[in-house]
């Protein structure tokens, strides 16, 4: 009987201890709440926040852009279905209302108002034709059902991630924090890249894994080896350009090296190479 009570007490203690560990990870400020695989900050010997630009129409990224299964299409449909929350920016602290998100999807309305000179000349004033009104018929307003951009139009993705060196496992990790969808300038009548919304990557992973038939990274070489979007991002099966790293002025690389666009691209590649060299040199310490 004593042995049985001892086993029960030991089991209860181990259960409470395990719950305490999981609870401490949730409330401990040392863990990043936006991380899919959280690591305590005390284990990070080095850390840098990076921003990357991913063009879904680029050849290497085409598996994320299969017809009717585009990354942007899957995300937008998830928001409309209430499965995903959009955010105002990539800090993913301020949620965007669904109404604002749907408004961002719409084509910009063309201004048809009259100028002050036209109003002064009498344009736009209702004239009495003398025939009166034919009843109280309301004017029918015909709205265009296709007044939104196509989901596939949002083919630019900005990735915010933390790069850090884990002293316990002695290797560098890339921890994606947020993803932002943008409308390319050539698709926007205003001729500038228009951000749609940002999304917490941790939420996206849950959505991708819950949609195994929709969120598919399409393997062109072997149809039996398709991957889920979440797995494809974990395996870094995408091509991107470094556009910003954390700095006091929050400038992008093209702003820092602003002699020309070419200089900005070359600087981006140089920084990428320097990060690789830094990672290799860490093994020599």
GROMACS .gro file of C-alpha atoms in nm:
model
  285
    1UNK     CA    1   0.000   0.000   0.000
    2UNK     CA    2   0.283   0.238   0.090
    3UNK     CA    3   0.455   0.158  -0.237
    4UNK     CA    4   0.137   0.235  -0.430
    5UNK     CA    5   0.097   0.571  -0.251
    6UNK     CA    6   0.461   0.650  -0.327
    7UNK     CA    7   0.408   0.586  -0.698
    8UNK     CA    8   0.095   0.805  -0.701
    9UNK     CA    9   0.273   1.091  -0.525
   10UNK     CA   10   0.573   1.065  -0.755
   11UNK     CA   11   0.351   1.070  -1.064
   12UNK     CA   12   0.160   1.373  -0.934
   13UNK     CA   13   0.486   1.554  -0.860
   14UNK     CA   14   0.621   1.487  -1.209
   15UNK     CA   15   0.295   1.609  -1.365
   16UNK     CA   16   0.302   1.931  -1.162
   17UNK     CA   17   0.668   1.982  -1.250
   18UNK     CA   18   0.600   1.938  -1.623
   19UNK     CA   19   0.309   2.180  -1.605
   20UNK     CA   20   0.529   2.423  -1.418
   21UNK     CA   21   0.795   2.408  -1.691
   22UNK     CA   22   0.546   2.470  -1.971
   23UNK     CA   23   0.383   2.749  -1.772
   24UNK     CA   24   0.718   2.912  -1.697
   25UNK     CA   25   0.800   2.909  -2.070
   26UNK     CA   26   0.477   3.091  -2.146
   27UNK     CA   27   0.518   3.362  -1.881
   28UNK     CA   28   0.899   3.389  -1.886
   29UNK     CA   29   0.984   3.709  -2.079
   30UNK     CA   30   1.302   3.539  -2.197
   31UNK     CA   31   1.101   3.345  -2.456
   32UNK     CA   32   0.981   3.508  -2.775
   33UNK     CA   33   0.599   3.468  -2.795
   34UNK     CA   34   0.612   3.497  -3.177
   35UNK     CA   35   0.861   3.214  -3.222
   36UNK     CA   36   0.749   2.875  -3.353
   37UNK     CA   37   1.038   2.705  -3.170
   38UNK     CA   38   1.110   2.936  -2.875
   39UNK     CA   39   1.461   2.943  -2.731
   40UNK     CA   40   1.548   3.133  -2.415
   41UNK     CA   41   1.739   3.451  -2.482
   42UNK     CA   42   2.012   3.346  -2.238
   43UNK     CA   43   2.105   3.070  -2.484
   44UNK     CA   44   2.156   3.316  -2.770
   45UNK     CA   45   2.519   3.410  -2.808
   46UNK     CA   46   2.445   3.633  -3.108
   47UNK     CA   47   2.124   3.773  -3.259
   48UNK     CA   48   2.030   3.998  -3.551
   49UNK     CA   49   1.690   4.086  -3.697
   50UNK     CA   50   1.666   4.072  -4.077
   51UNK     CA   51   1.410   4.159  -4.343
   52UNK     CA   52   1.400   3.973  -4.674
   53UNK     CA   53   1.208   4.030  -4.997
   54UNK     CA   54   1.063   3.724  -5.170
   55UNK     CA   55   0.922   3.747  -5.522
   56UNK     CA   56   0.676   3.460  -5.572
   57UNK     CA   57   0.712   3.490  -5.951
   58UNK     CA   58   1.083   3.418  -5.933
   59UNK     CA   59   1.170   3.075  -6.074
   60UNK     CA   60   1.291   2.926  -5.745
   61UNK     CA   61   0.978   3.050  -5.567
   62UNK     CA   62   0.730   2.918  -5.824
   63UNK     CA   63   0.645   2.615  -5.603
   64UNK     CA   64   0.487   2.870  -5.364
   65UNK     CA   65   0.287   3.012  -5.655
   66UNK     CA   66   0.103   2.720  -5.817
   67UNK     CA   67  -0.225   2.807  -5.987
   68UNK     CA   68  -0.509   2.858  -5.735
   69UNK     CA   69  -0.267   2.751  -5.462
   70UNK     CA   70  -0.057   3.063  -5.439
   71UNK     CA   71   0.082   3.152  -5.097
   72UNK     CA   72  -0.111   3.481  -5.108
   73UNK     CA   73  -0.433   3.303  -5.210
   74UNK     CA   74  -0.412   3.059  -4.920
   75UNK     CA   75  -0.347   3.343  -4.671
   76UNK     CA   76  -0.624   3.572  -4.800
   77UNK     CA   77  -0.879   3.290  -4.803
   78UNK     CA   78  -0.784   3.200  -4.445
   79UNK     CA   79  -0.845   3.560  -4.332
   80UNK     CA   80  -1.182   3.571  -4.505
   81UNK     CA   81  -1.277   3.240  -4.343
   82UNK     CA   82  -1.187   3.375  -3.999
   83UNK     CA   83  -0.894   3.134  -3.953
   84UNK     CA   84  -0.623   3.399  -3.947
   85UNK     CA   85  -0.580   3.745  -3.797
   86UNK     CA   86  -0.411   4.021  -4.003
   87UNK     CA   87  -0.189   4.283  -3.839
   88UNK     CA   88  -0.115   4.645  -3.928
   89UNK     CA   89   0.264   4.596  -3.950
   90UNK     CA   90   0.532   4.332  -3.902
   91UNK     CA   91   0.567   4.401  -3.530
   92UNK     CA   92   0.243   4.193  -3.513
   93UNK     CA   93   0.119   4.371  -3.201
   94UNK     CA   94  -0.174   4.569  -3.347
   95UNK     CA   95  -0.445   4.366  -3.513
   96UNK     CA   96  -0.605   4.494  -3.831
   97UNK     CA   97  -0.983   4.477  -3.848
   98UNK     CA   98  -1.133   4.247  -4.108
   99UNK     CA   99  -1.315   4.547  -4.260
  100UNK     CA  100  -0.984   4.729  -4.312
  101UNK     CA  101  -0.830   4.416  -4.460
  102UNK     CA  102  -1.115   4.378  -4.710
  103UNK     CA  103  -1.089   4.747  -4.793
  104UNK     CA  104  -0.719   4.703  -4.873
  105UNK     CA  105  -0.814   4.429  -5.118
  106UNK     CA  106  -1.031   4.662  -5.324
  107UNK     CA  107  -0.931   4.863  -5.627
  108UNK     CA  108  -0.873   5.231  -5.543
  109UNK     CA  109  -1.185   5.433  -5.615
  110UNK     CA  110  -1.151   5.687  -5.892
  111UNK     CA  111  -1.242   6.039  -5.783
  112UNK     CA  112  -1.528   6.172  -5.989
  113UNK     CA  113  -1.596   6.484  -5.785
  114UNK     CA  114  -1.611   6.826  -5.947
  115UNK     CA  115  -1.346   7.091  -5.904
  116UNK     CA  116  -1.426   7.426  -5.740
  117UNK     CA  117  -1.426   7.599  -6.080
  118UNK     CA  118  -1.677   7.348  -6.221
  119UNK     CA  119  -1.905   7.393  -5.920
  120UNK     CA  120  -1.887   7.774  -5.960
  121UNK     CA  121  -1.990   7.735  -6.326
  122UNK     CA  122  -2.303   7.548  -6.219
  123UNK     CA  123  -2.204   7.195  -6.312
  124UNK     CA  124  -2.356   6.924  -6.097
  125UNK     CA  125  -2.664   7.123  -5.995
  126UNK     CA  126  -2.998   6.947  -6.035
  127UNK     CA  127  -3.214   7.106  -6.303
  128UNK     CA  128  -3.595   7.110  -6.292
  129UNK     CA  129  -3.718   6.985  -6.630
  130UNK     CA  130  -4.078   7.075  -6.548
  131UNK     CA  131  -4.203   6.722  -6.594
  132UNK     CA  132  -4.189   6.635  -6.225
  133UNK     CA  133  -4.092   6.301  -6.085
  134UNK     CA  134  -4.217   5.967  -6.206
  135UNK     CA  135  -4.300   5.831  -5.859
  136UNK     CA  136  -4.058   5.766  -5.578
  137UNK     CA  137  -3.845   5.517  -5.765
  138UNK     CA  138  -3.505   5.467  -5.606
  139UNK     CA  139  -3.204   5.473  -5.828
  140UNK     CA  140  -3.048   5.133  -5.855
  141UNK     CA  141  -2.678   5.120  -5.780
  142UNK     CA  142  -2.497   4.847  -5.964
  143UNK     CA  143  -2.180   4.743  -5.788
  144UNK     CA  144  -1.901   4.553  -5.952
  145UNK     CA  145  -1.878   4.214  -5.789
  146UNK     CA  146  -1.514   4.192  -5.898
  147UNK     CA  147  -1.394   4.511  -5.733
  148UNK     CA  148  -1.104   4.339  -5.557
  149UNK     CA  149  -0.752   4.266  -5.670
  150UNK     CA  150  -0.696   3.902  -5.757
  151UNK     CA  151  -0.540   3.710  -5.468
  152UNK     CA  152  -0.256   3.602  -5.697
  153UNK     CA  153  -0.172   3.969  -5.763
  154UNK     CA  154  -0.007   3.994  -5.419
  155UNK     CA  155   0.313   3.828  -5.533
  156UNK     CA  156   0.564   4.015  -5.316
  157UNK     CA  157   0.637   3.881  -4.967
  158UNK     CA  158   0.849   4.048  -4.701
  159UNK     CA  159   0.990   3.814  -4.437
  160UNK     CA  160   1.096   3.938  -4.095
  161UNK     CA  161   1.318   3.693  -3.909
  162UNK     CA  162   1.568   3.664  -3.627
  163UNK     CA  163   1.906   3.511  -3.698
  164UNK     CA  164   2.072   3.384  -3.380
  165UNK     CA  165   2.345   3.146  -3.268
  166UNK     CA  166   2.233   2.889  -3.011
  167UNK     CA  167   2.521   2.829  -2.769
  168UNK     CA  168   2.373   2.495  -2.654
  169UNK     CA  169   2.347   2.338  -2.998
  170UNK     CA  170   2.636   2.538  -3.149
  171UNK     CA  171   2.461   2.636  -3.470
  172UNK     CA  172   2.289   2.930  -3.635
  173UNK     CA  173   1.910   2.942  -3.660
  174UNK     CA  174   1.670   3.152  -3.866
  175UNK     CA  175   1.348   3.217  -3.678
  176UNK     CA  176   1.076   3.373  -3.897
  177UNK     CA  177   0.863   3.620  -3.701
  178UNK     CA  178   0.624   3.775  -3.952
  179UNK     CA  179   0.526   3.776  -4.318
  180UNK     CA  180   0.384   4.076  -4.507
  181UNK     CA  181   0.198   4.057  -4.837
  182UNK     CA  182   0.248   4.341  -5.086
  183UNK     CA  183   0.093   4.434  -5.417
  184UNK     CA  184   0.361   4.497  -5.684
  185UNK     CA  185   0.380   4.844  -5.832
  186UNK     CA  186   0.289   4.719  -6.180
  187UNK     CA  187  -0.043   4.586  -6.045
  188UNK     CA  188  -0.129   4.901  -5.851
  189UNK     CA  189  -0.281   5.192  -6.050
  190UNK     CA  190  -0.098   5.429  -5.814
  191UNK     CA  191   0.233   5.272  -5.929
  192UNK     CA  192   0.381   5.191  -5.588
  193UNK     CA  193   0.407   4.874  -5.383
  194UNK     CA  194   0.102   4.855  -5.161
  195UNK     CA  195   0.116   4.650  -4.838
  196UNK     CA  196  -0.195   4.443  -4.774
  197UNK     CA  197  -0.133   4.321  -4.418
  198UNK     CA  198   0.120   4.147  -4.197
  199UNK     CA  199   0.075   3.807  -4.037
  200UNK     CA  200   0.235   3.638  -3.740
  201UNK     CA  201   0.433   3.346  -3.876
  202UNK     CA  202   0.340   3.130  -3.578
  203UNK     CA  203  -0.027   3.168  -3.677
  204UNK     CA  204   0.054   3.097  -4.041
  205UNK     CA  205   0.223   2.769  -3.952
  206UNK     CA  206  -0.092   2.651  -3.774
  207UNK     CA  207  -0.307   2.750  -4.073
  208UNK     CA  208  -0.072   2.584  -4.325
  209UNK     CA  209  -0.062   2.259  -4.129
  210UNK     CA  210  -0.442   2.257  -4.102
  211UNK     CA  211  -0.468   2.285  -4.482
  212UNK     CA  212  -0.256   1.996  -4.616
  213UNK     CA  213  -0.431   1.995  -4.954
  214UNK     CA  214  -0.426   2.370  -5.012
  215UNK     CA  215  -0.099   2.497  -4.863
  216UNK     CA  216   0.125   2.294  -5.093
  217UNK     CA  217   0.480   2.371  -5.198
  218UNK     CA  218   0.465   2.219  -5.546
  219UNK     CA  219   0.756   1.991  -5.630
  220UNK     CA  220   0.800   2.010  -6.007
  221UNK     CA  221   1.062   1.735  -6.019
  222UNK     CA  222   0.874   1.477  -5.810
  223UNK     CA  223   0.498   1.497  -5.751
  224UNK     CA  224   0.524   1.247  -5.466
  225UNK     CA  225   0.746   1.487  -5.272
  226UNK     CA  226   0.522   1.791  -5.240
  227UNK     CA  227   0.571   1.978  -4.914
  228UNK     CA  228   0.348   2.184  -4.689
  229UNK     CA  229   0.423   2.558  -4.688
  230UNK     CA  230   0.526   2.536  -4.321
  231UNK     CA  231   0.778   2.263  -4.397
  232UNK     CA  232   0.906   2.445  -4.705
  233UNK     CA  233   0.980   2.757  -4.500
  234UNK     CA  234   1.151   2.551  -4.229
  235UNK     CA  235   1.371   2.391  -4.495
  236UNK     CA  236   1.443   2.736  -4.645
  237UNK     CA  237   1.318   2.628  -4.988
  238UNK     CA  238   1.276   2.987  -5.102
  239UNK     CA  239   1.485   3.255  -5.267
  240UNK     CA  240   1.498   3.605  -5.120
  241UNK     CA  241   1.704   3.922  -5.113
  242UNK     CA  242   1.817   4.089  -4.793
  243UNK     CA  243   1.658   4.435  -4.783
  244UNK     CA  244   1.707   4.550  -4.424
  245UNK     CA  245   1.880   4.466  -4.097
  246UNK     CA  246   1.803   4.616  -3.759
  247UNK     CA  247   1.964   4.960  -3.724
  248UNK     CA  248   1.900   5.272  -3.512
  249UNK     CA  249   1.748   5.474  -3.800
  250UNK     CA  250   1.542   5.178  -3.930
  251UNK     CA  251   1.683   5.242  -4.277
  252UNK     CA  252   1.675   4.989  -4.554
  253UNK     CA  253   1.994   4.883  -4.725
  254UNK     CA  254   1.909   5.090  -5.033
  255UNK     CA  255   1.873   5.394  -4.806
  256UNK     CA  256   2.212   5.336  -4.645
  257UNK     CA  257   2.386   5.272  -4.978
  258UNK     CA  258   2.184   5.523  -5.176
  259UNK     CA  259   2.425   5.603  -5.458
  260UNK     CA  260   2.225   5.382  -5.693
  261UNK     CA  261   2.000   5.079  -5.693
  262UNK     CA  262   2.291   4.870  -5.816
  263UNK     CA  263   2.501   4.975  -5.516
  264UNK     CA  264   2.217   4.873  -5.285
  265UNK     CA  265   2.194   4.525  -5.443
  266UNK     CA  266   2.570   4.476  -5.426
  267UNK     CA  267   2.571   4.589  -5.062
  268UNK     CA  268   2.294   4.341  -4.983
  269UNK     CA  269   2.494   4.054  -5.133
  270UNK     CA  270   2.807   4.167  -4.950
  271UNK     CA  271   2.624   4.166  -4.616
  272UNK     CA  272   2.490   3.816  -4.688
  273UNK     CA  273   2.844   3.691  -4.751
  274UNK     CA  274   2.971   3.860  -4.436
  275UNK     CA  275   2.702   3.683  -4.230
  276UNK     CA  276   2.805   3.348  -4.377
  277UNK     CA  277   3.170   3.418  -4.297
  278UNK     CA  278   3.073   3.520  -3.944
  279UNK     CA  279   2.887   3.192  -3.895
  280UNK     CA  280   3.184   2.992  -4.021
  281UNK     CA  281   3.427   3.181  -3.799
  282UNK     CA  282   3.217   3.108  -3.489
  283UNK     CA  283   3.340   2.750  -3.505
  284UNK     CA  284   3.698   2.871  -3.462
  285UNK     CA  285   3.636   3.036  -3.124
   0.00000   0.00000   0.00000
